[in-house]
Coordinates of C-alpha atoms (C1' of nucleotides) in Angstrom, one line a residue:
Chain A
M81 CA 31.9 25.1 -8.9
S82 CA 35.5 23.8 -8.0
L83 CA 37.8 24.9 -4.5
A84 CA 39.8 26.8 -7.4
G85 CA 36.1 29.0 -8.8
I86 CA 35.3 29.7 -5.4
A87 CA 38.7 30.9 -4.2
G88 CA 39.3 32.7 -7.6
L89 CA 36.3 34.7 -6.3
L90 CA 36.9 35.7 -3.0
A91 CA 41.3 35.9 -4.6
D92 CA 40.4 40.0 -5.3
R93 CA 40.8 42.5 -2.2
T94 CA 38.0 44.4 -3.9
R95 CA 35.4 41.7 -4.9
A96 CA 36.5 40.5 -0.7
A97 CA 35.5 44.1 0.1
F98 CA 32.2 43.7 -1.4
C99 CA 31.5 40.6 0.6
L100 CA 33.1 41.6 3.7
A101 CA 30.9 45.0 3.9
L102 CA 27.7 42.3 2.9
L103 CA 28.2 40.6 5.5
D104 CA 26.4 43.0 7.7
G105 CA 23.2 41.2 6.8
R106 CA 21.8 43.9 4.4
A107 CA 21.7 44.3 0.6
W108 CA 23.6 48.1 -0.9
T109 CA 23.4 49.6 -3.6
A110 CA 26.2 49.1 -6.2
G111 CA 26.8 51.6 -5.7
E112 CA 27.6 52.6 -2.0
L113 CA 29.8 48.6 -2.3
A114 CA 31.7 50.6 -5.0
R115 CA 32.3 54.1 -3.4
H116 CA 32.7 51.3 -0.5
A117 CA 35.3 49.5 -1.9
G118 CA 37.0 52.6 -4.3
V119 CA 36.5 52.3 -7.2
S120 CA 34.3 53.6 -10.4
P121 CA 31.0 51.7 -10.9
S122 CA 31.9 50.3 -14.0
T123 CA 34.5 47.8 -12.4
A124 CA 32.8 47.3 -9.4
S125 CA 29.0 46.1 -11.8
E126 CA 32.0 43.6 -13.4
H127 CA 32.8 41.7 -10.2
L128 CA 29.4 41.5 -9.2
S129 CA 28.1 40.3 -10.9
R130 CA 30.8 37.4 -10.8
L131 CA 29.9 37.5 -7.8
V132 CA 26.2 36.4 -8.6
A133 CA 27.3 34.4 -11.2
G134 CA 29.5 32.5 -8.8
G135 CA 26.2 32.2 -6.5
L136 CA 27.9 34.5 -2.9
L137 CA 25.6 37.0 -4.2
A138 CA 22.0 37.4 -4.4
E139 CA 20.5 40.5 -6.6
E140 CA 17.9 42.1 -6.7
R141 CA 16.6 44.6 -8.8
Q142 CA 14.0 48.0 -7.8
G143 CA 14.4 50.9 -10.4
R144 CA 17.2 51.9 -11.1
H145 CA 19.0 50.8 -8.2
R146 CA 20.5 46.7 -8.1
Y147 CA 20.2 45.6 -4.7
L148 CA 23.2 42.7 -2.9
R149 CA 23.0 40.3 0.0
L150 CA 24.8 37.6 0.7
A151 CA 23.5 34.1 -2.0
G152 CA 22.2 33.1 2.6
P153 CA 23.6 32.5 6.0
D154 CA 25.5 29.7 3.9
T155 CA 27.4 32.0 1.7
A156 CA 27.9 34.3 5.2
T157 CA 29.1 31.2 7.2
M158 CA 31.8 30.5 5.2
I159 CA 33.5 33.6 4.4
E160 CA 33.2 34.5 8.8
D161 CA 35.0 30.8 9.0
L162 CA 37.5 32.4 6.1
C163 CA 38.5 34.9 7.7
S164 CA 38.5 33.6 11.5
Y165 CA 41.3 31.7 9.3
A166 CA 43.0 34.4 7.7
A167 CA 43.0 36.7 11.0
G168 CA 45.1 33.8 12.4
A169 CA 47.6 33.3 9.8
P170 CA 50.8 35.0 9.3
D171 CA 51.1 38.5 8.1
V172 CA 53.1 37.5 4.3
P173 CA 54.0 40.9 2.8
G174 CA 55.3 39.9 -0.4
P175 CA 54.5 40.6 -4.2
G176 CA 51.4 38.4 -3.7
A177 CA 48.3 39.2 -4.2
A178 CA 47.5 40.0 -0.2
A179 CA 49.3 43.8 -0.9
A180 CA 48.0 45.3 2.0
G181 CA 45.7 48.6 1.1
P182 CA 43.9 50.8 2.3
K183 CA 41.0 48.9 0.9
G184 CA 42.4 46.0 4.3
L185 CA 38.9 44.7 6.7
R186 CA 41.6 47.1 9.3
E187 CA 38.3 50.2 9.1
S188 CA 35.5 48.2 9.8
G189 CA 37.7 48.3 12.6
R190 CA 38.3 52.1 13.5
H191 CA 34.7 53.1 14.5
G192 CA 34.0 52.9 17.8
A193 CA 30.4 52.3 17.1
E194 CA 30.9 49.1 15.8
A195 CA 33.3 47.6 18.3
R196 CA 30.2 48.7 20.8
A197 CA 27.5 46.6 18.9
R198 CA 27.1 45.6 15.7
T199 CA 25.2 43.2 13.1
C200 CA 27.2 40.9 12.2
Y201 CA 24.7 38.9 9.0
D202 CA 21.9 38.3 10.3
H203 CA 23.2 38.8 14.3
L204 CA 24.8 40.6 16.9
A205 CA 28.5 41.5 17.8
G206 CA 30.6 44.0 18.3
R207 CA 31.1 44.1 22.2
L208 CA 27.3 43.7 22.5
G209 CA 27.6 39.9 20.4
V210 CA 29.7 38.9 22.7
A211 CA 28.3 40.6 26.0
V212 CA 25.4 38.1 25.4
A213 CA 27.6 34.9 24.3
D214 CA 29.2 35.7 28.0
A215 CA 25.8 36.2 30.2
A216 CA 24.3 33.0 27.8
L217 CA 26.7 31.2 28.6
A218 CA 26.6 31.8 32.0
R219 CA 23.2 31.0 32.9
G220 CA 23.1 28.2 31.1
L221 CA 21.0 29.2 28.1
V222 CA 23.3 28.0 25.9
A223 CA 27.0 25.6 26.7
D224 CA 29.6 25.1 25.8
D225 CA 29.9 20.5 24.8
A226 CA 32.6 20.8 21.8
G227 CA 30.7 23.4 19.9
L228 CA 27.7 25.6 22.0
V229 CA 24.1 24.2 21.3
L230 CA 21.0 25.6 23.3
T231 CA 19.6 24.2 26.2
P232 CA 16.4 24.1 27.2
A233 CA 16.0 27.3 29.7
G234 CA 17.2 28.7 26.7
L235 CA 14.6 27.3 24.7
D236 CA 12.0 28.5 26.7
W237 CA 14.5 31.8 28.1
L238 CA 13.9 32.6 23.9
A239 CA 10.1 31.9 23.7
G240 CA 9.7 33.7 26.5
L241 CA 10.1 36.5 24.2
G242 CA 8.3 35.7 21.2
V243 CA 10.5 33.1 20.0
T244 CA 8.5 30.7 18.7
A245 CA 10.0 25.9 18.8
A246 CA 9.0 26.3 15.2
E247 CA 11.4 29.0 13.8
L248 CA 15.1 27.9 15.0
K249 CA 14.2 24.3 12.5
G250 CA 15.9 24.0 9.4
S251 CA 18.8 22.7 8.4
R252 CA 20.5 25.6 10.2
P253 CA 22.4 24.7 13.5
V254 CA 21.0 26.4 16.2
V255 CA 22.9 28.2 17.5
R256 CA 26.9 28.7 16.5
G257 CA 29.8 30.2 17.5
C258 CA 30.8 33.7 15.7
L259 CA 34.2 34.7 16.0
D260 CA 33.9 38.4 16.9
W261 CA 36.5 40.7 14.9
T262 CA 36.8 43.6 16.9
E263 CA 36.9 41.1 20.1
R264 CA 38.7 39.1 19.6
R265 CA 36.2 36.4 20.6
T266 CA 32.7 34.5 20.2
H267 CA 29.7 36.1 20.4
L268 CA 26.4 34.2 19.5
A269 CA 25.4 33.3 15.7
G270 CA 22.9 30.7 13.2
A271 CA 19.6 30.4 13.7
A272 CA 18.9 31.2 17.6
G273 CA 21.7 34.1 17.1
A274 CA 18.8 35.1 14.3
A275 CA 15.9 34.8 16.0
L276 CA 17.3 37.2 19.0
C277 CA 18.9 39.8 16.4
R278 CA 15.1 40.3 15.3
R279 CA 13.8 40.4 18.0
A280 CA 16.2 43.1 19.3
F281 CA 15.4 44.8 16.0
E282 CA 11.0 44.3 17.0
L283 CA 12.0 45.2 20.7
R284 CA 13.2 48.2 19.3
W285 CA 16.2 47.1 21.7
V286 CA 18.9 48.2 19.8
E287 CA 18.1 50.6 16.2
R288 CA 20.7 51.4 13.3
I289 CA 23.7 54.4 12.8
G290 CA 22.3 56.4 10.3
T291 CA 23.0 53.5 6.9
G292 CA 26.5 51.0 8.3
R293 CA 25.5 48.1 10.4
A294 CA 26.2 49.6 13.4
L295 CA 23.7 49.5 16.2
R296 CA 22.5 52.3 19.4
T297 CA 21.5 50.0 22.6
T298 CA 18.1 52.0 23.9
P299 CA 16.7 53.1 27.0
A300 CA 14.7 50.2 26.8
G301 CA 17.0 47.5 25.0
R302 CA 18.9 48.6 28.2
R303 CA 17.0 47.7 30.7
D304 CA 16.2 44.5 29.5
L305 CA 19.5 43.6 28.8
R306 CA 19.7 44.9 32.2
E307 CA 16.8 42.2 34.3
L308 CA 17.1 39.4 31.0
L309 CA 21.0 38.9 31.6
G310 CA 22.7 40.7 33.9
I311 CA 24.4 43.4 31.5
E312 CA 24.9 46.3 32.1
V313 CA 25.6 48.3 28.6
P314 CA 27.2 51.4 28.8
V315 CA 25.7 55.2 27.8
Chain B
M4 CA 46.7 37.3 6.7
S5 CA 44.1 39.0 4.8
L6 CA 41.1 37.7 2.7
A7 CA 41.8 37.7 -0.4
G8 CA 45.2 36.7 0.0
I9 CA 44.1 32.9 1.1
A10 CA 41.6 33.2 -1.2
G11 CA 44.0 33.6 -3.3
L12 CA 46.4 30.5 -2.5
L13 CA 43.9 28.4 -3.5
A14 CA 42.4 30.8 -6.3
D15 CA 44.8 28.8 -8.7
R16 CA 44.2 25.0 -10.7
T17 CA 47.1 23.6 -10.0
R18 CA 47.9 24.9 -5.7
A19 CA 44.3 24.0 -5.2
A20 CA 44.8 21.0 -6.4
F21 CA 48.2 20.9 -4.6
C22 CA 46.2 20.9 -1.6
L23 CA 43.3 18.3 -2.1
A24 CA 45.3 16.0 -2.6
L25 CA 47.8 16.8 1.0
L26 CA 44.0 16.5 2.6
D27 CA 44.8 13.0 2.5
G28 CA 47.0 14.2 5.6
R29 CA 50.4 12.6 4.4
A30 CA 53.8 14.9 3.4
W31 CA 54.8 14.0 -0.4
T32 CA 56.9 15.1 -2.0
A33 CA 57.5 18.7 -4.4
G34 CA 58.0 16.2 -7.7
E35 CA 54.7 13.8 -6.8
L36 CA 52.4 17.4 -6.1
A37 CA 54.1 18.5 -9.4
R38 CA 53.6 15.7 -11.4
H39 CA 50.3 14.7 -9.5
A40 CA 48.6 17.9 -10.7
G41 CA 50.4 17.8 -14.5
V42 CA 53.1 21.2 -14.1
S43 CA 56.7 21.0 -14.1
P44 CA 58.5 20.7 -11.4
S45 CA 60.5 24.7 -11.5
T46 CA 56.1 26.2 -11.9
A47 CA 55.9 23.5 -8.6
S48 CA 57.8 24.5 -6.4
E49 CA 57.1 28.3 -7.0
H50 CA 53.9 27.3 -6.2
L51 CA 54.7 25.8 -2.6
S52 CA 56.8 27.9 -1.7
R53 CA 53.8 31.1 -1.8
L54 CA 51.7 28.0 -0.4
V55 CA 54.3 27.6 2.7
A56 CA 55.1 31.8 3.0
G57 CA 51.4 31.8 3.6
G58 CA 51.7 29.6 5.7
L59 CA 49.2 27.0 4.6
L60 CA 51.7 24.5 3.5
A61 CA 54.8 22.8 6.3
E62 CA 57.8 22.1 4.5
E63 CA 60.3 19.9 6.2
R64 CA 63.7 19.1 3.7
Q65 CA 65.2 15.6 3.6
G66 CA 68.1 15.6 1.5
R67 CA 67.6 15.8 -1.6
H68 CA 63.7 16.1 -1.3
R69 CA 61.1 18.4 -0.3
Y70 CA 58.4 16.8 2.0
L71 CA 54.9 18.8 2.6
R72 CA 52.5 18.5 4.1
L73 CA 49.4 21.0 5.2
A74 CA 50.1 22.9 7.8
G75 CA 47.8 21.8 10.5
P76 CA 44.4 20.5 11.5
D77 CA 42.6 24.2 11.6
T78 CA 45.0 23.7 7.4
A79 CA 42.5 21.2 6.0
T80 CA 39.5 22.3 8.1
M81 CA 39.6 25.4 6.0
I82 CA 39.9 23.5 3.4
E83 CA 37.6 21.1 3.9
D84 CA 35.4 23.8 4.1
L85 CA 35.6 25.7 1.4
C86 CA 35.1 22.3 -0.6
S87 CA 32.2 21.5 0.8
Y88 CA 30.4 25.1 -0.1
A89 CA 31.2 24.8 -3.7
A90 CA 29.8 21.4 -3.6
G91 CA 26.5 22.6 -3.2
A92 CA 27.7 26.1 -5.3
P93 CA 26.6 26.0 -8.4
D94 CA 28.9 25.6 -11.6
V95 CA 29.4 27.9 -14.3
P96 CA 31.2 27.9 -16.4
G97 CA 32.0 31.2 -18.0
P98 CA 35.7 32.5 -18.8
G99 CA 36.9 33.0 -15.3
A100 CA 38.8 31.0 -13.6
A101 CA 36.9 28.1 -13.2
A102 CA 38.0 26.4 -16.5
A103 CA 37.2 22.2 -15.2
G104 CA 40.1 20.6 -16.2
P105 CA 41.0 17.5 -16.2
K106 CA 43.4 18.2 -12.6
G107 CA 39.1 18.1 -10.9
L108 CA 39.1 16.7 -7.9
R109 CA 36.5 14.4 -9.9
E110 CA 39.3 11.9 -10.2
S111 CA 39.9 11.4 -7.0
G112 CA 35.9 9.5 -7.1
R113 CA 37.6 7.2 -10.1
H114 CA 39.5 4.8 -8.3
G115 CA 37.0 2.2 -6.7
A116 CA 39.8 1.1 -3.4
E117 CA 40.0 4.9 -2.4
A118 CA 35.9 5.1 -2.7
R119 CA 35.7 2.4 -0.7
A120 CA 38.4 3.4 2.7
R121 CA 41.0 5.8 2.5
T122 CA 42.1 8.6 5.2
C123 CA 41.2 12.1 4.4
Y124 CA 43.4 14.4 6.4
D125 CA 43.8 12.1 9.7
H126 CA 41.2 10.7 10.2
L127 CA 39.0 7.3 8.4
A128 CA 36.9 8.2 5.1
G129 CA 34.9 6.7 2.7
R130 CA 31.9 4.3 2.9
L131 CA 34.2 2.3 5.6
G132 CA 34.6 6.2 7.2
V133 CA 30.3 6.1 6.7
A134 CA 30.2 3.7 8.3
V135 CA 31.5 3.7 11.2
A136 CA 29.8 7.3 11.7
D137 CA 26.8 5.2 10.6
A138 CA 27.2 2.8 13.7
A139 CA 29.1 5.1 16.6
L140 CA 25.8 7.3 16.2
A141 CA 23.7 4.3 16.0
R142 CA 25.4 2.9 18.8
G143 CA 25.8 6.2 21.6
L144 CA 28.2 6.9 21.5
V145 CA 28.8 10.3 19.0
A146 CA 25.5 11.9 19.3
D147 CA 24.0 15.0 17.1
D148 CA 23.1 18.2 18.8
A149 CA 23.6 20.7 16.4
G150 CA 26.9 19.4 15.8
L151 CA 28.3 16.6 16.3
V152 CA 29.2 15.4 20.4
L153 CA 31.0 12.8 22.5
T154 CA 28.7 10.9 24.5
P155 CA 30.3 9.3 27.6
A156 CA 30.1 5.6 26.1
G157 CA 31.7 7.3 23.0
L158 CA 34.8 8.0 25.8
D159 CA 35.0 4.7 27.6
W160 CA 34.7 2.8 24.1
L161 CA 37.7 4.7 23.1
A162 CA 39.3 4.3 26.7
G163 CA 38.4 1.0 25.1
L164 CA 40.9 0.8 22.1
G165 CA 43.5 2.3 24.2
V166 CA 42.3 5.9 23.8
T167 CA 43.6 7.9 26.8
A168 CA 41.0 10.9 27.4
A169 CA 44.5 13.0 27.2
E170 CA 44.9 12.4 23.6
L171 CA 41.2 14.2 23.5
K172 CA 41.9 17.6 25.0
G173 CA 43.4 20.5 23.7
S174 CA 41.5 23.2 21.3
R175 CA 40.4 20.8 18.5
P176 CA 36.9 19.4 18.9
V177 CA 36.7 16.4 20.0
V178 CA 34.3 15.0 17.4
R179 CA 34.3 16.7 14.6
G180 CA 31.5 15.4 10.7
C181 CA 33.7 15.7 7.3
L182 CA 31.5 16.4 4.6
D183 CA 32.9 13.0 2.7
W184 CA 33.4 13.5 -1.2
T185 CA 32.5 10.4 -2.8
E186 CA 30.0 9.4 -0.6
R187 CA 28.2 13.0 0.4
R188 CA 27.4 12.1 4.0
T189 CA 29.3 13.1 6.4
H190 CA 31.6 10.8 8.6
L191 CA 34.0 12.0 12.0
A192 CA 36.5 13.9 12.6
G193 CA 38.5 15.9 15.3
A194 CA 40.6 14.7 17.7
A195 CA 38.1 11.6 18.7
G196 CA 38.4 11.0 14.7
A197 CA 42.1 11.4 14.1
A198 CA 43.0 9.1 17.7
L199 CA 40.4 6.3 16.1
C200 CA 42.7 6.3 12.4
R201 CA 45.7 5.8 14.6
R202 CA 43.6 2.7 16.9
A203 CA 42.8 1.4 13.5
F204 CA 46.0 1.8 11.7
E205 CA 48.3 0.1 14.9
L206 CA 45.9 -1.9 15.4
R207 CA 45.8 -3.3 11.6
W208 CA 42.2 -2.7 11.0
V209 CA 43.4 -1.0 8.1
E210 CA 47.1 -0.9 5.5
R211 CA 47.5 2.0 3.1
I212 CA 47.6 0.1 -0.7
G213 CA 50.5 1.6 -2.0
T214 CA 51.7 5.5 -1.9
G215 CA 48.4 7.0 -1.9
R216 CA 45.9 7.5 0.3
A217 CA 43.4 4.9 -0.6
L218 CA 43.1 1.2 2.3
R219 CA 42.5 -1.9 2.8
T220 CA 40.5 -3.8 5.9
T221 CA 42.7 -7.0 7.0
P222 CA 40.7 -10.6 8.7
A223 CA 41.3 -8.3 11.6
G224 CA 40.1 -6.0 11.3
R225 CA 36.4 -6.7 9.5
R226 CA 36.7 -9.4 13.1
D227 CA 36.5 -6.4 15.1
L228 CA 34.7 -4.1 13.4
R229 CA 32.0 -6.6 13.4
E230 CA 32.5 -7.1 17.0
L231 CA 33.5 -3.2 18.8
L232 CA 30.5 -2.1 15.8
G233 CA 28.3 -4.2 14.1
I234 CA 29.7 -3.3 11.1
E235 CA 30.0 -5.7 7.4
V236 CA 32.8 -4.7 5.6
P237 CA 32.8 -6.1 2.0
V238 CA 36.0 -8.0 1.0
Chain C
dC283 C1' 84.0 9.9 -8.1
dG284 C1' 80.9 10.9 -12.0
dG285 C1' 76.1 10.1 -13.2
dA286 C1' 71.2 10.5 -12.6
dC287 C1' 68.4 13.1 -9.5
dG288 C1' 65.7 16.4 -7.5
dC289 C1' 65.0 21.1 -6.3
dT290 C1' 66.0 25.7 -7.3
dC291 C1' 67.3 30.3 -10.0
dC292 C1' 66.7 33.0 -14.1
dG293 C1' 64.7 34.9 -18.4
dG294 C1' 61.4 34.9 -21.1
dC295 C1' 56.5 34.5 -23.0
dG296 C1' 51.5 34.5 -23.2
dG297 C1' 46.6 35.5 -21.3
dG298 C1' 43.9 36.5 -18.5
dC299 C1' 42.2 40.0 -15.7
dA300 C1' 41.2 44.8 -13.2
dC301 C1' 40.6 49.2 -13.6
dC302 C1' 39.2 53.4 -16.2
dG303 C1' 37.0 56.3 -19.5
dA304 C1' 32.8 57.4 -22.7
dA305 C1' 28.8 56.4 -24.6
dC306 C1' 23.9 53.8 -23.5
dG307 C1' 19.7 52.9 -22.0
dG308 C1' 16.4 52.4 -17.8
dT309 C1' 14.1 54.9 -13.9
dC310 C1' 12.6 58.3 -11.0
dG311 C1' 11.9 63.0 -9.8
dA312 C1' 10.6 67.7 -11.1
Chain D
dT109 C1' 8.9 66.0 -20.8
dC110 C1' 13.5 67.1 -19.5
dG111 C1' 17.7 66.1 -17.0
dA112 C1' 19.4 63.8 -13.0
dC113 C1' 20.9 59.5 -11.7
dC114 C1' 22.0 55.0 -11.6
dG115 C1' 23.8 50.7 -13.6
dT116 C1' 25.6 47.7 -17.7
dT117 C1' 28.6 47.7 -22.1
dC118 C1' 32.0 48.4 -24.6
dG119 C1' 37.3 49.0 -26.2
dG120 C1' 41.7 49.7 -24.6
dT121 C1' 45.7 50.0 -21.6
dG122 C1' 49.0 47.6 -18.9
dC123 C1' 49.9 44.3 -14.5
dC124 C1' 50.0 40.5 -12.5
dC125 C1' 51.5 35.3 -12.7
dG126 C1' 51.0 31.0 -14.6
dC127 C1' 53.9 28.8 -17.3
dC128 C1' 58.1 25.9 -19.1
dG129 C1' 63.4 25.7 -21.0
dG130 C1' 67.9 25.6 -19.4
dA131 C1' 71.6 26.6 -16.1
dG132 C1' 72.4 25.9 -11.6
dC133 C1' 73.6 23.3 -7.0
dG134 C1' 72.9 20.0 -3.3
dT135 C1' 72.4 15.0 -2.7
dC136 C1' 72.0 10.0 -3.3
dC137 C1' 74.1 5.4 -5.3
dG138 C1' 76.7 2.9 -8.1

DNA sequence: CGGACGCTCCGGCGGGCACCGAACGGTCGA
DNA sequence: TCGACCGTTCGGTGCCCGCCGGAGCGTCCG
């Protein structure tokens, strides 16, 4: 796939809205995405087929539903990187394809719940995600040495949570900084970020609010986060 | 600028060809870019204006020439990242915008000189660039710890070349891996990669072949690269 | 000073594509 | 088994945009 080909897949407001929504790491149905982007089911169907054919999305058919998710962490990273670049680029109204309609990603910041805590692909984001990243840095679990790295102390800390070292092996970076939309600061991504998020769900530190990407911190989560990281999560 | 807006700037074959050409880090004139991409000057002019307005390119007018270069290292990084993702994505022919014409980036691999040594934005690439990266890793000048980092030994080594520590400060990553097109392996980018490339020019280790991005290694360069890094550069 | 040159603006053309509504088939629940 | 629902396919429409050629303007050089 050429550079123009990949860019072309993301160059449409509707398709971009799909990818942005799927950045929460979950599988959406075609209809949900259509409603989210404000287009008809038939239009959404065509767009989704193109994104799947282009390798950005993976699909899974179950009964009368077509579930769609991002093809993988590398795709999520690519889209995040592009977003973070776009966030820093000047806003040119112009007659181009960038007409800022009501479908922007602005709306994701509207909901206070999402700003507090949410998933970003497969890791924690929002104020909670940034607080975790800050605490991990302050406690020496990760270090910032021209890029984030997991320290031996961090490895131990994760092991105490039940994350095995084997889980962190693979082609994925162990820890990676990911720019947070609402906070404009970095939170933890990569294999360790994903593992931590998974354990946060399993230990019921957090749970989903409805069907969106927003998270609620449970009393158990507040207790453990305070003990383990010194984070005070407001109720 | 929205995600779709940035992607839209790169979603055209001609504009993508411009950006790919400008990845050599040099300033091209509008006419050169037009010829390179095989479009008329008027068409090129419009595309270039859009890229400048979108913040991807910077322009500098001198006399009757309009010089264009990438806006900055972050733009170069963004394009490189997108390319490296695109290189791994499946090639879908389809009726989409990805019709692989004769204007692809394939042609850059045709010239043997560019495969041997060239600039990639502001650092060294090609077999020479990859060899430098390999040697730096083998000699402990940089380390691969979930991302490349400059070691104290590497800092000393650069200092011996006349690169001051102040030069490596800034928001740019000190060392960064950059996927090499022709070699499909990583070479050194980031502030240190740029500084090394600059010194390589100043010390006349390399010089440009004609007006392209291809480089020739001088006898002095072969001698110093052998002594300092143990690299044998074929004549 | 005149001509060559580099670039830009303008009008026009053609194609691609985003979008919709209607019709259809497959799946699930009553 | 029948109806509600989800998704896809197919025409059709309108718009955007990529492209060109020609005119115009400024710059450089002989």
